[in-house]
mmCIF file of C-alpha atoms in Angstrom:
data_model
loop_
_atom_site.group_PDB
_atom_site.id
_atom_site.type_symbol
_atom_site.label_atom_id
_atom_site.label_comp_id
_atom_site.label_asym_id
_atom_site.label_seq_id
_atom_site.Cartn_x
_atom_site.Cartn_y
_atom_site.Cartn_z
ATOM 1 C CA SER Q 245 -12.321 156.624 110.922
ATOM 2 C CA GLN Q 246 -9.609 154.054 111.507
ATOM 3 C CA THR Q 247 -9.101 152.170 114.602
ATOM 4 C CA ILE Q 248 -6.578 149.502 115.728
ATOM 5 C CA HIS Q 249 -7.245 146.901 118.300
ATOM 6 C CA GLN Q 250 -4.883 144.564 120.269
ATOM 7 C CA TRP Q 251 -5.686 141.755 122.528
ATOM 8 C CA PRO Q 252 -5.142 140.682 125.149
ATOM 9 C CA ALA Q 253 -4.187 143.806 127.073
ATOM 10 C CA THR Q 254 -2.285 141.833 129.681
ATOM 11 C CA LEU Q 255 -0.882 138.312 129.627
ATOM 12 C CA VAL Q 256 1.076 136.210 132.041
ATOM 13 C CA GLN Q 257 2.447 133.045 130.694
ATOM 14 C CA PRO Q 258 4.934 130.364 131.930
ATOM 15 C CA VAL Q 259 8.286 129.769 130.281
ATOM 16 C CA GLY Q 260 7.881 127.271 127.440
ATOM 17 C CA SER Q 261 4.226 128.004 126.797
ATOM 18 C CA PRO Q 262 2.917 129.106 123.478
ATOM 19 C CA LEU Q 263 1.963 132.704 122.576
ATOM 20 C CA SER Q 264 -0.560 134.291 120.302
ATOM 21 C CA LEU Q 265 -1.239 138.013 120.158
ATOM 22 C CA GLU Q 266 -3.730 139.555 117.726
ATOM 23 C CA CYS Q 267 -3.935 142.904 116.133
ATOM 24 C CA THR Q 268 -6.764 144.024 113.871
ATOM 25 C CA VAL Q 269 -7.271 147.277 112.036
ATOM 26 C CA GLU Q 270 -10.664 148.714 110.965
ATOM 27 C CA GLY Q 271 -11.548 151.430 108.522
ATOM 28 C CA THR Q 272 -8.657 150.993 105.979
ATOM 29 C CA SER Q 273 -7.543 148.644 103.270
ATOM 30 C CA ASN Q 274 -4.124 147.124 102.570
ATOM 31 C CA PRO Q 275 -2.401 148.793 105.412
ATOM 32 C CA ASN Q 276 1.262 148.288 106.216
ATOM 33 C CA LEU Q 277 1.421 146.448 109.543
ATOM 34 C CA TYR Q 278 4.060 146.354 112.258
ATOM 35 C CA TRP Q 279 4.942 144.519 115.466
ATOM 36 C CA TYR Q 280 7.280 146.147 117.946
ATOM 37 C CA ARG Q 281 8.497 145.096 121.379
ATOM 38 C CA GLN Q 282 9.441 147.506 124.171
ATOM 39 C CA ALA Q 283 11.448 146.138 127.033
ATOM 40 C CA ALA Q 284 11.003 147.771 130.447
ATOM 41 C CA GLY Q 285 12.485 151.281 130.212
ATOM 42 C CA ARG Q 286 13.817 150.749 126.761
ATOM 43 C CA GLY Q 287 13.088 152.041 123.245
ATOM 44 C CA LEU Q 288 11.217 150.360 120.409
ATOM 45 C CA GLN Q 289 12.468 147.269 118.648
ATOM 46 C CA LEU Q 290 10.847 146.485 115.316
ATOM 47 C CA LEU Q 291 10.077 142.655 115.177
ATOM 48 C CA PHE Q 292 8.110 142.223 111.981
ATOM 49 C CA TYR Q 293 6.435 144.174 109.205
ATOM 50 C CA SER Q 294 4.003 143.288 106.461
ATOM 51 C CA VAL Q 295 2.957 145.004 103.299
ATOM 52 C CA GLY Q 296 0.265 142.466 102.371
ATOM 53 C CA ILE Q 297 -1.490 139.225 103.130
ATOM 54 C CA GLY Q 298 1.053 136.452 103.666
ATOM 55 C CA GLN Q 299 4.038 138.837 103.280
ATOM 56 C CA ILE Q 300 6.101 139.072 106.449
ATOM 57 C CA SER Q 301 9.587 140.635 106.839
ATOM 58 C CA SER Q 302 11.509 139.707 109.976
ATOM 59 C CA GLU Q 303 13.826 142.216 111.521
ATOM 60 C CA VAL Q 304 15.273 140.165 114.421
ATOM 61 C CA PRO Q 305 15.909 136.407 114.397
ATOM 62 C CA GLN Q 306 14.319 134.919 117.573
ATOM 63 C CA ASN Q 307 11.734 132.476 118.700
ATOM 64 C CA LEU Q 308 8.872 134.754 117.595
ATOM 65 C CA SER Q 309 6.922 134.597 114.294
ATOM 66 C CA ALA Q 310 4.244 136.562 112.590
ATOM 67 C CA SER Q 311 1.483 135.978 110.193
ATOM 68 C CA ARG Q 312 -1.082 138.000 108.258
ATOM 69 C CA PRO Q 313 -3.941 135.744 107.365
ATOM 70 C CA GLN Q 314 -6.282 138.574 106.406
ATOM 71 C CA ASP Q 315 -5.767 142.109 105.009
ATOM 72 C CA ARG Q 316 -6.269 143.756 108.380
ATOM 73 C CA GLN Q 317 -5.234 141.041 110.862
ATOM 74 C CA PHE Q 318 -1.695 140.643 112.127
ATOM 75 C CA ILE Q 319 -0.738 137.842 114.567
ATOM 76 C CA LEU Q 320 2.354 137.458 116.616
ATOM 77 C CA SER Q 321 3.207 133.898 117.754
ATOM 78 C CA SER Q 322 5.738 131.811 119.646
ATOM 79 C CA LYS Q 323 5.818 128.010 120.124
ATOM 80 C CA LYS Q 324 7.833 128.299 123.391
ATOM 81 C CA LEU Q 325 8.191 131.515 125.410
ATOM 82 C CA LEU Q 326 11.511 132.547 126.957
ATOM 83 C CA LEU Q 327 11.826 134.861 129.965
ATOM 84 C CA SER Q 328 13.444 137.347 127.686
ATOM 85 C CA ASP Q 329 10.220 137.619 125.613
ATOM 86 C CA SER Q 330 8.581 139.712 128.459
ATOM 87 C CA GLY Q 331 7.782 143.186 127.454
ATOM 88 C CA PHE Q 332 5.245 145.493 126.003
ATOM 89 C CA TYR Q 333 4.168 144.506 122.524
ATOM 90 C CA LEU Q 334 2.798 147.179 120.129
ATOM 91 C CA CYS Q 335 1.112 146.714 116.778
ATOM 92 C CA ALA Q 336 1.010 149.661 114.429
ATOM 93 C CA TRP Q 337 -0.388 150.431 110.981
ATOM 94 C CA ARG Q 338 0.095 153.034 108.325
ATOM 95 C CA PRO Q 339 -1.533 153.778 105.004
ATOM 96 C CA PRO Q 340 0.638 152.209 102.288
ATOM 97 C CA LEU Q 341 0.943 155.110 100.000
ATOM 98 C CA ALA Q 342 -0.123 158.295 101.822
ATOM 99 C CA LYS Q 343 2.727 160.613 102.784
ATOM 100 C CA PRO Q 344 4.254 161.474 105.219
ATOM 101 C CA TYR Q 345 3.856 157.885 106.463
ATOM 102 C CA GLU Q 346 3.163 158.389 110.099
ATOM 103 C CA GLN Q 347 2.324 155.207 111.970
ATOM 104 C CA TYR Q 348 -0.782 154.637 114.259
ATOM 105 C CA PHE Q 349 -0.177 152.471 117.285
ATOM 106 C CA GLY Q 350 -2.476 150.128 119.151
ATOM 107 C CA PRO Q 351 -2.854 150.157 122.995
ATOM 108 C CA GLY Q 352 -0.277 147.381 123.471
ATOM 109 C CA THR Q 353 -0.145 144.016 125.240
ATOM 110 C CA ARG Q 354 1.854 143.616 128.390
ATOM 111 C CA LEU Q 355 3.493 140.178 128.353
ATOM 112 C CA THR Q 356 5.112 138.765 131.509
ATOM 113 C CA VAL Q 357 6.784 135.503 131.211
ATOM 114 C CA THR Q 358 7.333 133.674 134.505
ATOM 115 C CA GLY O 41 23.383 154.206 108.127
ATOM 116 C CA ASN O 42 20.210 156.266 109.047
ATOM 117 C CA SER O 43 19.693 156.918 112.678
ATOM 118 C CA VAL O 44 18.063 159.157 115.260
ATOM 119 C CA THR O 45 19.751 160.355 118.529
ATOM 120 C CA GLN O 46 17.817 161.886 121.367
ATOM 121 C CA MET O 47 19.020 163.391 124.559
ATOM 122 C CA GLU O 48 19.099 160.918 127.431
ATOM 123 C CA GLY O 49 16.518 161.161 130.047
ATOM 124 C CA PRO O 50 14.893 161.296 132.368
ATOM 125 C CA VAL O 51 14.173 165.017 132.115
ATOM 126 C CA THR O 52 12.590 166.379 135.367
ATOM 127 C CA LEU O 53 10.932 169.792 135.239
ATOM 128 C CA SER O 54 8.601 171.846 137.425
ATOM 129 C CA GLU O 55 5.189 172.758 136.144
ATOM 130 C CA GLU O 56 5.219 175.786 133.813
ATOM 131 C CA ALA O 57 8.937 175.394 132.965
ATOM 132 C CA PHE O 58 10.291 175.556 129.431
ATOM 133 C CA LEU O 59 10.901 172.233 127.794
ATOM 134 C CA THR O 60 13.494 171.308 125.152
ATOM 135 C CA ILE O 61 14.244 167.720 124.066
ATOM 136 C CA ASN O 62 16.985 167.534 121.561
ATOM 137 C CA CYS O 63 16.832 165.305 118.492
ATOM 138 C CA THR O 64 19.352 164.981 115.752
ATOM 139 C CA TYR O 65 19.376 162.625 112.815
ATOM 140 C CA THR O 66 21.688 160.959 110.387
ATOM 141 C CA ALA O 67 20.186 160.447 106.989
ATOM 142 C CA THR O 68 21.403 160.045 103.430
ATOM 143 C CA GLY O 69 18.404 161.996 102.033
ATOM 144 C CA TYR O 70 15.611 164.129 103.244
ATOM 145 C CA PRO O 71 13.229 162.248 105.429
ATOM 146 C CA SER O 72 10.043 163.139 107.119
ATOM 147 C CA LEU O 73 10.373 163.802 110.786
ATOM 148 C CA PHE O 74 8.086 163.024 113.640
ATOM 149 C CA TRP O 75 7.591 163.273 117.421
ATOM 150 C CA TYR O 76 5.549 160.611 119.117
ATOM 151 C CA VAL O 77 4.432 160.527 122.691
ATOM 152 C CA GLN O 78 3.765 157.519 124.881
ATOM 153 C CA TYR O 79 1.776 158.087 128.132
ATOM 154 C CA PRO O 80 2.276 155.401 130.905
ATOM 155 C CA GLY O 81 0.830 152.004 129.902
ATOM 156 C CA GLU O 82 -0.276 153.152 126.465
ATOM 157 C CA GLY O 83 0.771 152.928 122.841
ATOM 158 C CA LEU O 84 2.513 155.669 121.010
ATOM 159 C CA GLN O 85 0.596 158.659 119.625
ATOM 160 C CA LEU O 86 1.656 160.977 116.898
ATOM 161 C CA LEU O 87 2.406 164.409 118.396
ATOM 162 C CA LEU O 88 3.659 166.376 115.447
ATOM 163 C CA LYS O 89 5.399 165.933 112.137
ATOM 164 C CA ALA O 90 7.350 167.901 109.460
ATOM 165 C CA THR O 91 7.953 166.826 105.889
ATOM 166 C CA LYS O 92 10.591 169.211 104.528
ATOM 167 C CA ALA O 93 13.269 171.564 105.626
ATOM 168 C CA ASP O 94 12.124 174.611 107.589
ATOM 169 C CA ASP O 95 8.639 173.105 108.224
ATOM 170 C CA LYS O 96 7.390 173.701 111.817
ATOM 171 C CA GLY O 97 5.176 170.989 113.254
ATOM 172 C CA SER O 98 2.993 172.006 116.230
ATOM 173 C CA ASN O 99 0.304 170.393 118.425
ATOM 174 C CA LYS O 100 -0.870 170.834 121.935
ATOM 175 C CA GLY O 101 1.567 173.632 122.637
ATOM 176 C CA PHE O 102 4.520 171.589 121.421
ATOM 177 C CA GLU O 103 6.486 172.540 118.293
ATOM 178 C CA ALA O 104 9.590 171.368 116.394
ATOM 179 C CA THR O 105 11.280 172.847 113.349
ATOM 180 C CA TYR O 106 12.914 170.749 110.650
ATOM 181 C CA ARG O 107 16.471 171.995 110.469
ATOM 182 C CA LYS O 108 18.436 170.585 107.580
ATOM 183 C CA GLU O 109 21.586 172.494 108.133
ATOM 184 C CA THR O 110 21.859 171.097 111.618
ATOM 185 C CA THR O 111 20.051 167.830 110.993
ATOM 186 C CA SER O 112 17.884 168.462 114.040
ATOM 187 C CA PHE O 113 14.270 168.413 115.077
ATOM 188 C CA HIS O 114 14.241 169.610 118.751
ATOM 189 C CA LEU O 115 10.921 169.461 120.619
ATOM 190 C CA GLU O 116 9.858 172.560 122.631
ATOM 191 C CA LYS O 117 7.090 173.630 124.827
ATOM 192 C CA GLY O 118 6.876 176.957 126.581
ATOM 193 C CA SER O 119 5.104 175.822 129.717
ATOM 194 C CA VAL O 120 4.798 172.191 130.642
ATOM 195 C CA GLN O 121 2.034 170.668 132.591
ATOM 196 C CA VAL O 122 2.008 167.499 134.989
ATOM 197 C CA SER O 123 -0.077 165.885 132.271
ATOM 198 C CA ASP O 124 2.792 166.160 129.805
ATOM 199 C CA SER O 125 4.617 163.520 131.835
ATOM 200 C CA ALA O 126 5.407 160.813 129.221
ATOM 201 C CA VAL O 127 8.099 159.293 127.005
ATOM 202 C CA TYR O 128 8.794 161.192 123.766
ATOM 203 C CA PHE O 129 10.237 159.575 120.704
ATOM 204 C CA CYS O 130 11.763 161.287 117.691
ATOM 205 C CA ALA O 131 11.517 159.392 114.469
ATOM 206 C CA LEU O 132 12.225 159.629 110.689
ATOM 207 C CA ILE O 133 11.112 157.822 107.616
ATOM 208 C CA PHE O 134 11.942 158.247 103.919
ATOM 209 C CA THR O 135 9.376 158.604 101.108
ATOM 210 C CA GLY O 136 8.552 155.174 99.915
ATOM 211 C CA GLY O 137 10.124 153.537 103.003
ATOM 212 C CA PHE O 138 8.536 150.778 104.988
ATOM 213 C CA LYS O 139 10.347 151.230 108.281
ATOM 214 C CA THR O 140 10.288 154.202 110.672
ATOM 215 C CA ILE O 141 13.527 154.738 112.473
ATOM 216 C CA PHE O 142 12.867 155.680 116.130
ATOM 217 C CA GLY O 143 15.137 157.290 118.662
ATOM 218 C CA ALA O 144 15.608 155.650 122.027
ATOM 219 C CA GLY O 145 12.981 157.844 123.766
ATOM 220 C CA THR O 146 13.218 160.551 126.305
ATOM 221 C CA ARG O 147 11.303 160.303 129.611
ATOM 222 C CA LEU O 148 9.813 163.544 130.938
ATOM 223 C CA PHE O 149 8.683 163.968 134.518
ATOM 224 C CA VAL O 150 6.813 167.143 135.349
ATOM 225 C CA LYS O 151 6.422 167.997 139.086
ATOM 226 C CA ALA O 152 3.511 170.058 140.432
#
């Protein structure tokens, strides 16, 4: 069966510090991968998605970046965090071809920028 | 453009009450429709899905019917429990699409 992992689960970082969040998927190949952010009490904002190694599509211009160095690894980074980067970050995957394309979400990382 | 609109929350119900969360969509074709649920502090989980008109998705006592004529996919449950307290997201995706379009989410509180 497939599983998705995110770490860390919780992170408190000062403004201006770097960020690296990691997401890995097990039990599948060539998944589509997604990063979402959820601000407190708000809906989901799609940040990045990837259909293959090294292929990243950005949905929102900001100080965040994403990379996919391996097939089942997706990393979200920032060189300098802003207060507005606080939120709940969710990674998700889905099979590339199997309908009806439901997504499977990780447990999330709660980021607080102080 | 394509979009999903959900009723605003929070919705507060007493245990064993009937639940309806409205969801309507705007789409240029015939998407697949989903309901996801997010329990406090967790990621989203797929609750149910429907891939074509008149399909009924069901799971854990929840159900929703894909209504093409009204472009709706309302979530219902006959008798809610305290453990159903969560945020519910309606969503759609097109065949071959990469991105799922989510509604804003509806928070449900169930009181004992």
